[in-house]
Short mmCIF file of C-alpha atoms and ligand atoms in Angstrom, two decimals:
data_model
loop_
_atom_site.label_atom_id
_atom_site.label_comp_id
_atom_site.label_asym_id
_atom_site.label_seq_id
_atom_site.Cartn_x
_atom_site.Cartn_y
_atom_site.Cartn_z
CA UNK C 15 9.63 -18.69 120.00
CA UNK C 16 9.37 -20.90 116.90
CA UNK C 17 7.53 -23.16 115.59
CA UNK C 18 9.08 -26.75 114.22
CA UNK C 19 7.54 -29.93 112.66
CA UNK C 20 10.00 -32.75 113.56
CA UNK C 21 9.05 -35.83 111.60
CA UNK C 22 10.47 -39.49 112.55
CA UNK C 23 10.71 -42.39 109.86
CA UNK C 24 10.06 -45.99 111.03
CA UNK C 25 13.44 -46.62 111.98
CA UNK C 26 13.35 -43.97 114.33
CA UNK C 27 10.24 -45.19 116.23
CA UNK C 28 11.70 -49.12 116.16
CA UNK C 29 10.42 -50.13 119.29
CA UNK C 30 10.42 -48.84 123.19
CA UNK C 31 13.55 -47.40 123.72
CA UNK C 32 13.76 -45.67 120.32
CA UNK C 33 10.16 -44.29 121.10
CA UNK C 34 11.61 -42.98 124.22
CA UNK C 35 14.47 -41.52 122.71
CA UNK C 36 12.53 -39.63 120.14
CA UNK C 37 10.40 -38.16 123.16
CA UNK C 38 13.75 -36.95 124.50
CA UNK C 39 14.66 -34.97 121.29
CA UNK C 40 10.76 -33.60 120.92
CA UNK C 41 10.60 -32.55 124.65
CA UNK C 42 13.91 -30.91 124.41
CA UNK C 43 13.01 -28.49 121.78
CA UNK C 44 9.54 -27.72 123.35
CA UNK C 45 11.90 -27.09 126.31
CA UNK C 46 14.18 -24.28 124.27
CA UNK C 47 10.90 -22.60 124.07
CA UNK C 48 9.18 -23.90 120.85
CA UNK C 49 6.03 -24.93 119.72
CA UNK C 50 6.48 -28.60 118.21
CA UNK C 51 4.36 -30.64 116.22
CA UNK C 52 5.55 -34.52 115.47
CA UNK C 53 4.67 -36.38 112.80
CA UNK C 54 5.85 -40.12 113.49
CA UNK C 55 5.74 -42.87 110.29
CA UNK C 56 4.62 -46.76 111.13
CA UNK C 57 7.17 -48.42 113.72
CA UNK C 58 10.10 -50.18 112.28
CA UNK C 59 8.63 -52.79 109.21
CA UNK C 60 5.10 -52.43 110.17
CA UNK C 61 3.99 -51.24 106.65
CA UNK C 62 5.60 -53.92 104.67
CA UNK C 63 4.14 -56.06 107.36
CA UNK C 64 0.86 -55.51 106.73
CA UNK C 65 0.82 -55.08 103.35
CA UNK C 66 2.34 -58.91 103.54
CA UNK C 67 -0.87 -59.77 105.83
CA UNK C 68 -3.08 -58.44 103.19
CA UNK C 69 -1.49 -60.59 101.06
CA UNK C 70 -1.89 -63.72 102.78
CA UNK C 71 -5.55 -63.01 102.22
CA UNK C 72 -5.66 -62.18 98.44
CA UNK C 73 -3.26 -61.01 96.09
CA UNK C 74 -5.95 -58.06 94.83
CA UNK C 75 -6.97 -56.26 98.03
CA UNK C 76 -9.52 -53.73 97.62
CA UNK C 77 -7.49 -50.63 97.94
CA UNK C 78 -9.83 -48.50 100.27
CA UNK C 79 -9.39 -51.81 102.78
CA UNK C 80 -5.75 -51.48 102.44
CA UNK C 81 -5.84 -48.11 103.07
CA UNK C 82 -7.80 -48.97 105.96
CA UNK C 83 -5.30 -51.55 107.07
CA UNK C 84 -2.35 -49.45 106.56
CA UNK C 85 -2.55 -46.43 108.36
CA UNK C 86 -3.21 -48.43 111.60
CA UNK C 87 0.72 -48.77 111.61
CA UNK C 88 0.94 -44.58 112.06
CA UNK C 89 -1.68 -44.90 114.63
CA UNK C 90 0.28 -47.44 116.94
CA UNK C 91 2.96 -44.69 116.87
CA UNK C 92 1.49 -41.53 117.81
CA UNK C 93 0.04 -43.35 120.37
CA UNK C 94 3.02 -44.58 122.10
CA UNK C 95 5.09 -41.65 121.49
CA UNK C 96 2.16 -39.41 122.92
CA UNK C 97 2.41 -41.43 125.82
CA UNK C 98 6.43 -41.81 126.25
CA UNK C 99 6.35 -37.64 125.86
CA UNK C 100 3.60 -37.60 128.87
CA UNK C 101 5.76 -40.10 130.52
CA UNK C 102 8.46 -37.51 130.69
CA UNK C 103 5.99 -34.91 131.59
CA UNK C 104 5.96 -32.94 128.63
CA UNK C 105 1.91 -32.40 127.75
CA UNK C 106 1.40 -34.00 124.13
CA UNK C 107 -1.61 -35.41 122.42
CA UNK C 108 -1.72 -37.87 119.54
CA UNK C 109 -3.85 -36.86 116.37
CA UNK C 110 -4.56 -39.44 113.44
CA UNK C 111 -4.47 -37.88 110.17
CA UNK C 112 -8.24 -36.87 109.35
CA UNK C 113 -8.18 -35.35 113.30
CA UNK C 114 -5.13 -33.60 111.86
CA UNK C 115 -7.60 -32.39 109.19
CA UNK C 116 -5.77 -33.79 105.92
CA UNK C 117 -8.18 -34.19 103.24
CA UNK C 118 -6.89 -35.63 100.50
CA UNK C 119 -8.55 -36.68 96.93
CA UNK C 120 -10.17 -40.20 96.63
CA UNK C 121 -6.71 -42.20 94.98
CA UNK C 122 -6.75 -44.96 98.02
CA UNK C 123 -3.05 -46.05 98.53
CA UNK C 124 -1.59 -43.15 96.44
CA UNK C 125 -3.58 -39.89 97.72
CA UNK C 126 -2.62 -36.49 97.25
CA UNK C 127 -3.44 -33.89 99.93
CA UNK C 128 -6.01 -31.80 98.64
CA UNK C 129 -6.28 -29.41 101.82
CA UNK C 130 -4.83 -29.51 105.18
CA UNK C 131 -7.78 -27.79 107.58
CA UNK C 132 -5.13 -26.57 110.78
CA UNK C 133 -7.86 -25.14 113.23
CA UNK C 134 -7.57 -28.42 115.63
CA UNK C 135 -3.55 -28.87 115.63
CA UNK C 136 -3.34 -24.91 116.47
CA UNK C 137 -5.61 -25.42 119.20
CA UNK C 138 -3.51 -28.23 120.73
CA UNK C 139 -0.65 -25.72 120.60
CA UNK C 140 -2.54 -23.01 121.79
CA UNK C 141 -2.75 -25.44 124.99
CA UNK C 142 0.60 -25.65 125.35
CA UNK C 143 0.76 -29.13 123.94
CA UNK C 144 3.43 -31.28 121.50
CA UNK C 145 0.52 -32.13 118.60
CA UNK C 146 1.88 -36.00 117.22
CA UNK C 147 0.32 -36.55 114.18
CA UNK C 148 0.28 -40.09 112.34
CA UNK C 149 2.06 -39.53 108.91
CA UNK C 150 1.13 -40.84 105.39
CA UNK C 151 -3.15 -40.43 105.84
CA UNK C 152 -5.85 -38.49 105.58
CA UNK C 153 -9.10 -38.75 104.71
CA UNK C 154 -10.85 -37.87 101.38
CA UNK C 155 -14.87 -36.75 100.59
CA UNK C 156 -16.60 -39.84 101.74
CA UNK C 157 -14.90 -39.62 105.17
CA UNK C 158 -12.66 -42.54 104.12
CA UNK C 159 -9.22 -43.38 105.15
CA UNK C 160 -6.71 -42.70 102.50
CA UNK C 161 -2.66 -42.96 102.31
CA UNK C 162 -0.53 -40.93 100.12
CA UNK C 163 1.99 -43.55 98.93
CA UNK C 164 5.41 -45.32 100.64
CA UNK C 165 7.01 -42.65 102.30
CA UNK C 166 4.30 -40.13 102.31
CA UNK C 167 5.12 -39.30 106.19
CA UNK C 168 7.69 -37.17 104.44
CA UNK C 169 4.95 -35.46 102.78
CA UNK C 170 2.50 -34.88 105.58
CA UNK C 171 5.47 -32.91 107.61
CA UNK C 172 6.61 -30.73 105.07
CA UNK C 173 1.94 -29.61 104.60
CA UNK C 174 1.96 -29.10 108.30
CA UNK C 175 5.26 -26.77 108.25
CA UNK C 176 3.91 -24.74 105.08
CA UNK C 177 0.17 -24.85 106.15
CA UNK C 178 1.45 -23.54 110.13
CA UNK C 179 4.22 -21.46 108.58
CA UNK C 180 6.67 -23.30 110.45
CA UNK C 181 10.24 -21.58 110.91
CA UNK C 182 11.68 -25.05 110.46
CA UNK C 183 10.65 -28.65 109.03
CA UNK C 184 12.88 -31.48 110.10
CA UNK C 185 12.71 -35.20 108.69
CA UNK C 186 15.05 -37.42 111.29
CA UNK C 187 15.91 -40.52 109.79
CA UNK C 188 18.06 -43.47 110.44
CA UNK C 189 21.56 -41.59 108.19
CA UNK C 190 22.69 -37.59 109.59
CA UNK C 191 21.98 -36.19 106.02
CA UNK C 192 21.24 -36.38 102.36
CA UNK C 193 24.51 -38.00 100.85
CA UNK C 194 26.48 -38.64 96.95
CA UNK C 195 25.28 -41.56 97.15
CA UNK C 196 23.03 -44.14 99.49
CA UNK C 197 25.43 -45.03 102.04
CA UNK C 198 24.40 -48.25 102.97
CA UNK C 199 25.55 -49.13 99.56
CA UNK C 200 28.60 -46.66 98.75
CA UNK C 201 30.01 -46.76 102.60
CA UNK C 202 32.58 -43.50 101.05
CA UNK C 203 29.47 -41.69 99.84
CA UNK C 204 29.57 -38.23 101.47
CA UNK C 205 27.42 -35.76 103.45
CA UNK C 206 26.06 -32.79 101.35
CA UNK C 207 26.01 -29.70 103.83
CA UNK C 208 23.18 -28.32 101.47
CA UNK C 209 21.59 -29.20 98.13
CA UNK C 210 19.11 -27.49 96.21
CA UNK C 211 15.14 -28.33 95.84
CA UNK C 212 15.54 -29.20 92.36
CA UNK C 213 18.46 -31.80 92.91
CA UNK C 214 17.09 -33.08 95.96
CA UNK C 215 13.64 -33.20 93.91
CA UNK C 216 15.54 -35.30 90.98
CA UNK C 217 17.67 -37.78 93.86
CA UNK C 218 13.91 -38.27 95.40
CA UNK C 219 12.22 -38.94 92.54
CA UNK C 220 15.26 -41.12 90.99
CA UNK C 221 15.68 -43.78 93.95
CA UNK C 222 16.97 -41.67 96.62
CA UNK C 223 14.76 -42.77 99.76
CA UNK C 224 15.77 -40.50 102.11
CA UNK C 225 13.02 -37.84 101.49
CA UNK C 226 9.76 -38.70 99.27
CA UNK C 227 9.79 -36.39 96.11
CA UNK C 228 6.03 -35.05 97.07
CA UNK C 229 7.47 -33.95 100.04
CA UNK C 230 10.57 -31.52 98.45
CA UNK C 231 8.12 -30.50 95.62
CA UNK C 232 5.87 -29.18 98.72
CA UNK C 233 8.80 -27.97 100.54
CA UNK C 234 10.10 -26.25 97.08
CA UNK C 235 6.51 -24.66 96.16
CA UNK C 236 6.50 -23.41 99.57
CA UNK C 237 9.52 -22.29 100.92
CA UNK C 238 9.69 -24.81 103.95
CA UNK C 239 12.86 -24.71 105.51
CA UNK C 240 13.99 -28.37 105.32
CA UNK C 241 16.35 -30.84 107.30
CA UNK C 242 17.55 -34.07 107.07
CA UNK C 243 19.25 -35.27 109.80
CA UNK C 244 19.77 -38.30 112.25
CA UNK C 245 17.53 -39.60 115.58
CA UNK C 246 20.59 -41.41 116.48
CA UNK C 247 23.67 -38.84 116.53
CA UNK C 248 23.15 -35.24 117.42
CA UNK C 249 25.34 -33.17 114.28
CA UNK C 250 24.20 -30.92 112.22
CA UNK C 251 22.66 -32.80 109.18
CA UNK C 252 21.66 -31.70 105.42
CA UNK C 253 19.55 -27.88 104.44
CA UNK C 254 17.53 -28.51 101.27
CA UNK C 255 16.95 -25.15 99.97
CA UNK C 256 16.30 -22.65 97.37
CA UNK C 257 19.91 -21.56 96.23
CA UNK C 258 22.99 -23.68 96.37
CA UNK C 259 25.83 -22.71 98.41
CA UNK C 260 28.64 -23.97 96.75
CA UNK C 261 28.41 -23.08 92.91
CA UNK C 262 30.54 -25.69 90.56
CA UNK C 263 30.03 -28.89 92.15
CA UNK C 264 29.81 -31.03 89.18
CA UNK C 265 27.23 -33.94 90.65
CA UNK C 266 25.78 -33.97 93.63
CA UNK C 267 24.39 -37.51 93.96
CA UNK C 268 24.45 -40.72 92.39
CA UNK C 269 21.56 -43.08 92.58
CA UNK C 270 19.54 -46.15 91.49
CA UNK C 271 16.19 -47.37 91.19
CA UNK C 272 15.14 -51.09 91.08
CA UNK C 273 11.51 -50.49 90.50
CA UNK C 274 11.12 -49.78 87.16
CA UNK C 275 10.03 -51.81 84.32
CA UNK C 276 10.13 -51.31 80.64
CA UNK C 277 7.65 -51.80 78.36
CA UNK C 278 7.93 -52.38 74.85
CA UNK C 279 4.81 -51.93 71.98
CA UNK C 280 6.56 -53.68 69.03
CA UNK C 281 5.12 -53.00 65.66
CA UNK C 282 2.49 -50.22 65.70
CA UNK C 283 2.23 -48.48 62.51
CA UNK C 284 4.46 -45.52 61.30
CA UNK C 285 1.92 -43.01 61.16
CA UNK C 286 0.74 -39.45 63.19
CA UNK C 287 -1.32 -39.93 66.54
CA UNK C 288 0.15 -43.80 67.51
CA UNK C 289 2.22 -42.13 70.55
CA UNK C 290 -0.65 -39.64 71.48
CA UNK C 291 -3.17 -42.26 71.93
CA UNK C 292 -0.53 -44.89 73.64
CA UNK C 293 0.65 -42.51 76.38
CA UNK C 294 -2.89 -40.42 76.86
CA UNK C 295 -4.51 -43.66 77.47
CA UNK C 296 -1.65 -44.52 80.43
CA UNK C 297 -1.76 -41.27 81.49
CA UNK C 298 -5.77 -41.39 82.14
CA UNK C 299 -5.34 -44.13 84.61
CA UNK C 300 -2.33 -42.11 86.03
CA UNK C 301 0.43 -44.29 84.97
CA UNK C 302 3.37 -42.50 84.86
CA UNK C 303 5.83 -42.89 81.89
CA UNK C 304 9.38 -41.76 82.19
CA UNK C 305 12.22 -43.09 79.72
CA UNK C 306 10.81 -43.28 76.22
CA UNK C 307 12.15 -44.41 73.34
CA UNK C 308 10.77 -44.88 69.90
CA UNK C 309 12.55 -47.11 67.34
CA UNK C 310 13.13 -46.09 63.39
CA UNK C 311 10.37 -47.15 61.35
CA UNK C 312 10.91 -49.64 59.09
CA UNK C 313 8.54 -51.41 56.60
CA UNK C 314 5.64 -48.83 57.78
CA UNK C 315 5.96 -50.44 61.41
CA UNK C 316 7.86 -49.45 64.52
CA UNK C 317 8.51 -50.37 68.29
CA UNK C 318 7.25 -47.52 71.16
CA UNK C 319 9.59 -48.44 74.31
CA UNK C 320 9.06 -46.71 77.79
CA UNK C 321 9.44 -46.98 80.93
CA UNK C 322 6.84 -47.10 84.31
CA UNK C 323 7.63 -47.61 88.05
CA UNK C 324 7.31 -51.66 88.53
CA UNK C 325 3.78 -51.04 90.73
CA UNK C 326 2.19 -50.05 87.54
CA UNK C 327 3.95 -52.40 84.99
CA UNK C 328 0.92 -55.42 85.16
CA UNK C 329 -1.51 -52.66 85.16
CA UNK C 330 -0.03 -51.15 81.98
CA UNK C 331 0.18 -54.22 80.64
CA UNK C 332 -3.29 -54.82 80.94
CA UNK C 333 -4.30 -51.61 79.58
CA UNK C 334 -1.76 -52.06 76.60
CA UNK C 335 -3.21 -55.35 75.57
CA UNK C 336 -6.90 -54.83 75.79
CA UNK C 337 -6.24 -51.78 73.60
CA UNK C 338 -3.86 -53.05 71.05
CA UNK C 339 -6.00 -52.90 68.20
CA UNK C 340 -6.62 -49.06 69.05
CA UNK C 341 -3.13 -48.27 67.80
CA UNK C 342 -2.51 -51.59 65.33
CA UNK C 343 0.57 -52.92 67.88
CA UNK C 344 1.47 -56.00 67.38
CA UNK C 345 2.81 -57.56 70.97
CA UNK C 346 3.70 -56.02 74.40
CA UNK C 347 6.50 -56.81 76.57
CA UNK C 348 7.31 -55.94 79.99
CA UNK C 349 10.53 -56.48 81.37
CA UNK C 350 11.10 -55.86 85.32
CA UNK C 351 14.76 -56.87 85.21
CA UNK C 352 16.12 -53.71 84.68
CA UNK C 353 17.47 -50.78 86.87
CA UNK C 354 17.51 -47.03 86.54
CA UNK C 355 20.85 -45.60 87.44
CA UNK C 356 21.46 -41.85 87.52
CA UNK C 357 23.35 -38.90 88.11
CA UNK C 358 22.01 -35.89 89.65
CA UNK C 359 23.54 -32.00 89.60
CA UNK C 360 23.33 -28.54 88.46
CA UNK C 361 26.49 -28.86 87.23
CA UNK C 362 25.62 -31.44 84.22
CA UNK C 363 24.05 -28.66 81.89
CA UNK C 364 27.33 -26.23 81.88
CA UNK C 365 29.86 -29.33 81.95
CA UNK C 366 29.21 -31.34 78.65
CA UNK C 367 31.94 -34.01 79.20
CA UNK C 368 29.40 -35.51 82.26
CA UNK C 369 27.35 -37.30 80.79
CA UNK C 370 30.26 -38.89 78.45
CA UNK C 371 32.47 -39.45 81.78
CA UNK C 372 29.50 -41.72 83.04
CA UNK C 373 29.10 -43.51 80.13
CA UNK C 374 32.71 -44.21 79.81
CA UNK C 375 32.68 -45.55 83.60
CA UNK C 376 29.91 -47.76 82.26
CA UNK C 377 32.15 -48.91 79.06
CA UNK C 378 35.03 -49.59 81.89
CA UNK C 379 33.23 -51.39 83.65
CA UNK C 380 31.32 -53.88 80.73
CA UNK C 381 28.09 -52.72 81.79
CA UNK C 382 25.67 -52.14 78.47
CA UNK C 383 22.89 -49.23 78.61
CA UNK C 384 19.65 -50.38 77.07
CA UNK C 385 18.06 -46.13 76.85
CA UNK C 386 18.93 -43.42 78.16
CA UNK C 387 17.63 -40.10 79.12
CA UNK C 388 18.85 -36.85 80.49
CA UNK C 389 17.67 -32.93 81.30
CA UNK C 390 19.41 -30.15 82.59
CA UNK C 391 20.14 -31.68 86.11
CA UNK C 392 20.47 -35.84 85.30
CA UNK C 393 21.50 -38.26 83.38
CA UNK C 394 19.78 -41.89 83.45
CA UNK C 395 20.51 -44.83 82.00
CA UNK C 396 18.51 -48.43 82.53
CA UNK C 397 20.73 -51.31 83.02
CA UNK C 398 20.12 -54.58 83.87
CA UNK C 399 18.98 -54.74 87.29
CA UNK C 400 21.54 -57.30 88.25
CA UNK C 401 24.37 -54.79 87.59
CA UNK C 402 22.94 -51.54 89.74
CA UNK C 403 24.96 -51.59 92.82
CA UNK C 404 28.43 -51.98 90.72
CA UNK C 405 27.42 -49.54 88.28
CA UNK C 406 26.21 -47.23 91.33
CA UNK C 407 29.46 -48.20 93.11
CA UNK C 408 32.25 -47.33 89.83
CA UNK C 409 30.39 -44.25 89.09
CA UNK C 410 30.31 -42.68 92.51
CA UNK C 411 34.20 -43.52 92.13
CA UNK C 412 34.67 -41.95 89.27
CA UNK C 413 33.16 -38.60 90.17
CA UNK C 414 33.59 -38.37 93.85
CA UNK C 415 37.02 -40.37 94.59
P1 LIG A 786 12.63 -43.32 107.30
O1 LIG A 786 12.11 -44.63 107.78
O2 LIG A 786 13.26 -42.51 108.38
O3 LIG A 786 11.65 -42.55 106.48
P2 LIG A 786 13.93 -44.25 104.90
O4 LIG A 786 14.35 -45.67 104.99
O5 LIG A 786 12.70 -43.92 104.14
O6 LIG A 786 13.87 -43.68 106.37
O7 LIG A 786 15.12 -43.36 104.29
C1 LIG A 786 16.39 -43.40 104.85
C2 LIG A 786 17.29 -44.31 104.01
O8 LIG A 786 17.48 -43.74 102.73
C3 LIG A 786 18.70 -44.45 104.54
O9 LIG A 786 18.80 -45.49 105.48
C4 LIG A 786 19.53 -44.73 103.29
O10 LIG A 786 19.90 -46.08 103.19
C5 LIG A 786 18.58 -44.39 102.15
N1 LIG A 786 19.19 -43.51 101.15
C6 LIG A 786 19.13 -43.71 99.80
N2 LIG A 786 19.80 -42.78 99.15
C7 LIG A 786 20.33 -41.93 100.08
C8 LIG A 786 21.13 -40.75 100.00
N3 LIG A 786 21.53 -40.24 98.83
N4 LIG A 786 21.49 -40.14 101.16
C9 LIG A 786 21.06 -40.63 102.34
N5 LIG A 786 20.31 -41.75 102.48
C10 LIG A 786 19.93 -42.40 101.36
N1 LIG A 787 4.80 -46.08 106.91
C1 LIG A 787 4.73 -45.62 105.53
C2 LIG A 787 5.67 -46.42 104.67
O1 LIG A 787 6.36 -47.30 105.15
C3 LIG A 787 4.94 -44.15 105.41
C4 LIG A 787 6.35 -43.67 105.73
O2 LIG A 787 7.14 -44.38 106.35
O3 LIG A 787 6.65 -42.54 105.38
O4 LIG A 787 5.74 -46.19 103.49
MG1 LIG A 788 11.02 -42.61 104.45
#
C-alpha cells in the first residue's frame, strides 16, 4: 500500500461537477489500496475574487486581514470535496491548514512553512480516512492565519508528501504536463515526459505557472516524487526529478514573465559600498532583486539598474526614495512595462551558440533587449512587455520547430 498526496488547482475544483469529478479520481486511488491525502486550492477565481473585494474596501489592506480573507477560498473547497467524497461513500474529512498543523513564520500573504506538525493528518489515515487539506495556509506563532503566496497550494502538497514520506506527490492541473512552452500561448508547445528539479525550479521561478517554485525547491531538497498531470484526461503526465532522462536536449522550456519591473538609481556616486548598501537595504525588507545592471561611470557618477517582481516595485520605490541621500542617487525610476523572457535547459552551459541563437531570433524578429542575464541553465532577457508573447512565440520556433 502507498501513500499519495494528490493536489487539485482551482481549475480543477471549478464548481459541482468538477468537485465531483475530483472525488472520483481521489476515491479511486484509495480504492487501489492507498492511503490518500488531498490538498484542494480556492475554487475556480475565488482568490483573485477576493483579493478584488478587499479592494473595493481600501487599496492598503492590512495584510493579516487579507490573510484572513483569503484562505476562506481553500476552506469552501475542502469542504465540498469532503462532502462529494462522503457522497460517494468513500470516508474523508476536511482539515484547514493550522488543523493540518502548518506553522509557518509571521510574513502574512507571503509565509514560509516553518514546520509541518503531522500527528492529526496520520491519525485521520490511521482511520481509514481521505485527509483534504485546504492549500496555501497555515498558521504562524500568534495562532494567526497566514498564506504562503499565489500558488502556494503547490507548496503545501509537496510538505505533506516529504513530511508523510509519501511514495508519490501529484499536482493535477487544468494542462496533462509540464510543457516547452505555456500552451495556452504556444498551442505547438510540447509535453516533457520528465525534466529535472533544477529546470523545472528555473521554468517556476521564471513565469512558468504550472508548479510554484517553493514547491520544486521542497520537492528537490527532499526527494518527493513529483507529477504534473491533468484532472480532465487520464494519460500519463510530466516526472520532475533528480536526473534527466534524455541527456542533450538543448532547451527544455521557453517562458515569460509579465510581472517584473525595473528600477533604475541614476547618478549615485562612483565609489566602493554604493551597491552594498542599495541592495542590503532591499534585501532587509525581503525584496528580491534579480537582473542587475550597473552602468560605466562617468564624471564620478553612475546609474544602478535592477530588476524586482512588479508586487514589490512601489514598495522599492518607496524605500529607494526615502533613502536616496544614503547612497548620493540622484532620481529613481520604475518602469512596469517590461517583460522577462527566458530560456530554460541543461543544455545552455555545454552549447555556447544558445544563447546567440536566441538573440538572433530576437534581431529577426525587431525585438530590442534592454539587459540581460544568464547562468548555467537560462538565459533572460527583459523586453518590452508589449512584445512577450511574439518573442515567446518566434523563439519556441526557433528551437523546438
Ligand atoms: P492550478 O489552478 O491547477 O494551480 P495554474 O493556473 O496555477 O493551475 O497552472 C496551470 C497553468 O499553467 C496552465 O493552464 C498553463 O496555461 C500554465 N503554464 C504556463 N507555463 C506552462 C508550461 N510550461 N507547461 C504547462 N503549463 C504552463
Ligand atoms: N488559491 C491560491 C491562489 O490562487 C493558492 C493556489 O491556487 O495555489 O493563489
Ligand atoms: Mg497553481
Amino acid at each position: 500500500m502507498a501513500l499519495i498526496v494528490q493536489k487539485f488547482g482551482g481549475t480543477s475544483v471549478r464548481d459541482r461537477d468538477r468537485i465531483l469529478n475530483v472525488a472520483r479520481i481521489v476515491a479511486g486511488t484509495r480504492a487501489r489500496g492507498n492511503d490518500v491525502v488531498v490538498v484542494v486550492s480556492a475554487q475556480g477565481d475565488t482568490t483573485d475574487d477576493l483579493i478584488a473585494k478587499a479592494d473595493e474596501i481600501t487599496h492598503e489592506a492590512n495584510k493579516r486581514e487579507m490573510d484572513m480573507l483569503l484562505s476562506s477560498g481553500e476552506q469552501i473547497s475542502i469542504a465540498l470535496l469532503a462532502m462529494a467524497l462522503q457522497s460517494i461513500g468513500c470516508p474523508a474529512i476536511s482539515l484547514t491548514g493550522w488543523q493540518a498543523g502548518f506553522r509557518t513564520d509571521r510574513a502574512y500573504t507571503r509565509a514560509r512553512i516553518k514546520k509541518l506538525e503531522t500527528e492529526r493528518i496520520e491519525s485521520e489515515l490511521s482511520k481509514n480516512r481521505v485527509v483534504v487539506v485546504a492549500g496555501f495556509q497555515g498558521i504562524n506563532r500568534y495562532d494567526d492565519i497566514t498564506t504562503l503566496g499565489r500558488g502556494g497550494s503547490d507548496t503545501s502538497a509537496v510538505a505533506i508528501a516529504a513530511a508523510l514520506h509519501a511514495d508519490l506527490c501529484q499536482i493535477y492541473t487544468d494542462v496533462d504536463g509540464v510543457y516547452t512552452a505555456d500552451p495556452r500561448l504556444v498551442p505547438n508547445a510540447r509535453k516533457l515526459p520528465s525534466i529535472t528539479f533544477d529546470e523545472m525550479l528555473e521554468l517556476a521561478t521564471l513565469g512558468a505557472q504550472v508548479l510554484n517554485n517553493r514547491s520544486v525547491e521542497l520537492a528537490k531538497k527532499y526527494s518527493v516524487n513529483l507529477e504534473v498531470r491533468s484532472s480532465l484526461t487520464d494519460v500519463p503526465g510530466t516526472i520532475v526529478k533528480e536526473v534527466a532522462d534524455v541527456e542533450g536536449m538543448l532547451i527544455n522550456g521557453v517562458t515569460k514573465d509579465v510581472k517584473v519591473a525595473v528600477i533604475s538609481i541614476l547618478d549615485v556616486p562612483d565609489v566602493p559600498g554604493v551597491s552594498f548598501k542599495v541592495f542590503s537595504l532591499l534585501a532587509q525588507r525581503k525584496i528580491n532583486v534579480d537582473i542587475i545592471l550597473q552602468s560605466i561611470g562617468r564624471e564620478n557618477n553612475k546609474d544602478l539598474i535592477f530588476t524586482v517582481a512588479l508586487e514589490d516595485a512601489e514598495a522599492a520605490r518607496a524605500l529607494l526614495e526615502e533613502n536616496l541621500a544614503r547612497f548620493g542617487g540622484h532620481r529613481v525610476l520604475v518602469d512596469t512595462d517590461v517583460a522577462k523572457v527566458s530560456i530554460v535547459g541543461a543544455g545552455i552551459q555545454s552549447h555556447p551558440g544558445v544563447a546567440a541563437r536566441m538573440f538572433e531570433t530576437l534581431y529577426e524578429n525587431n525585438i530590442n533587449i534592454r539587459m540581460i542575464s544568464s547562468s548555467e541553465i537560462r538565459v533572460s532577457v527583459l523586453i518590452a512587455k508589449e512584445e512577450a508573447d511574439r518573442a515567446v512565440a518566434a523563439i519556441h520556433s526557433e528551437f523546438f520547430d
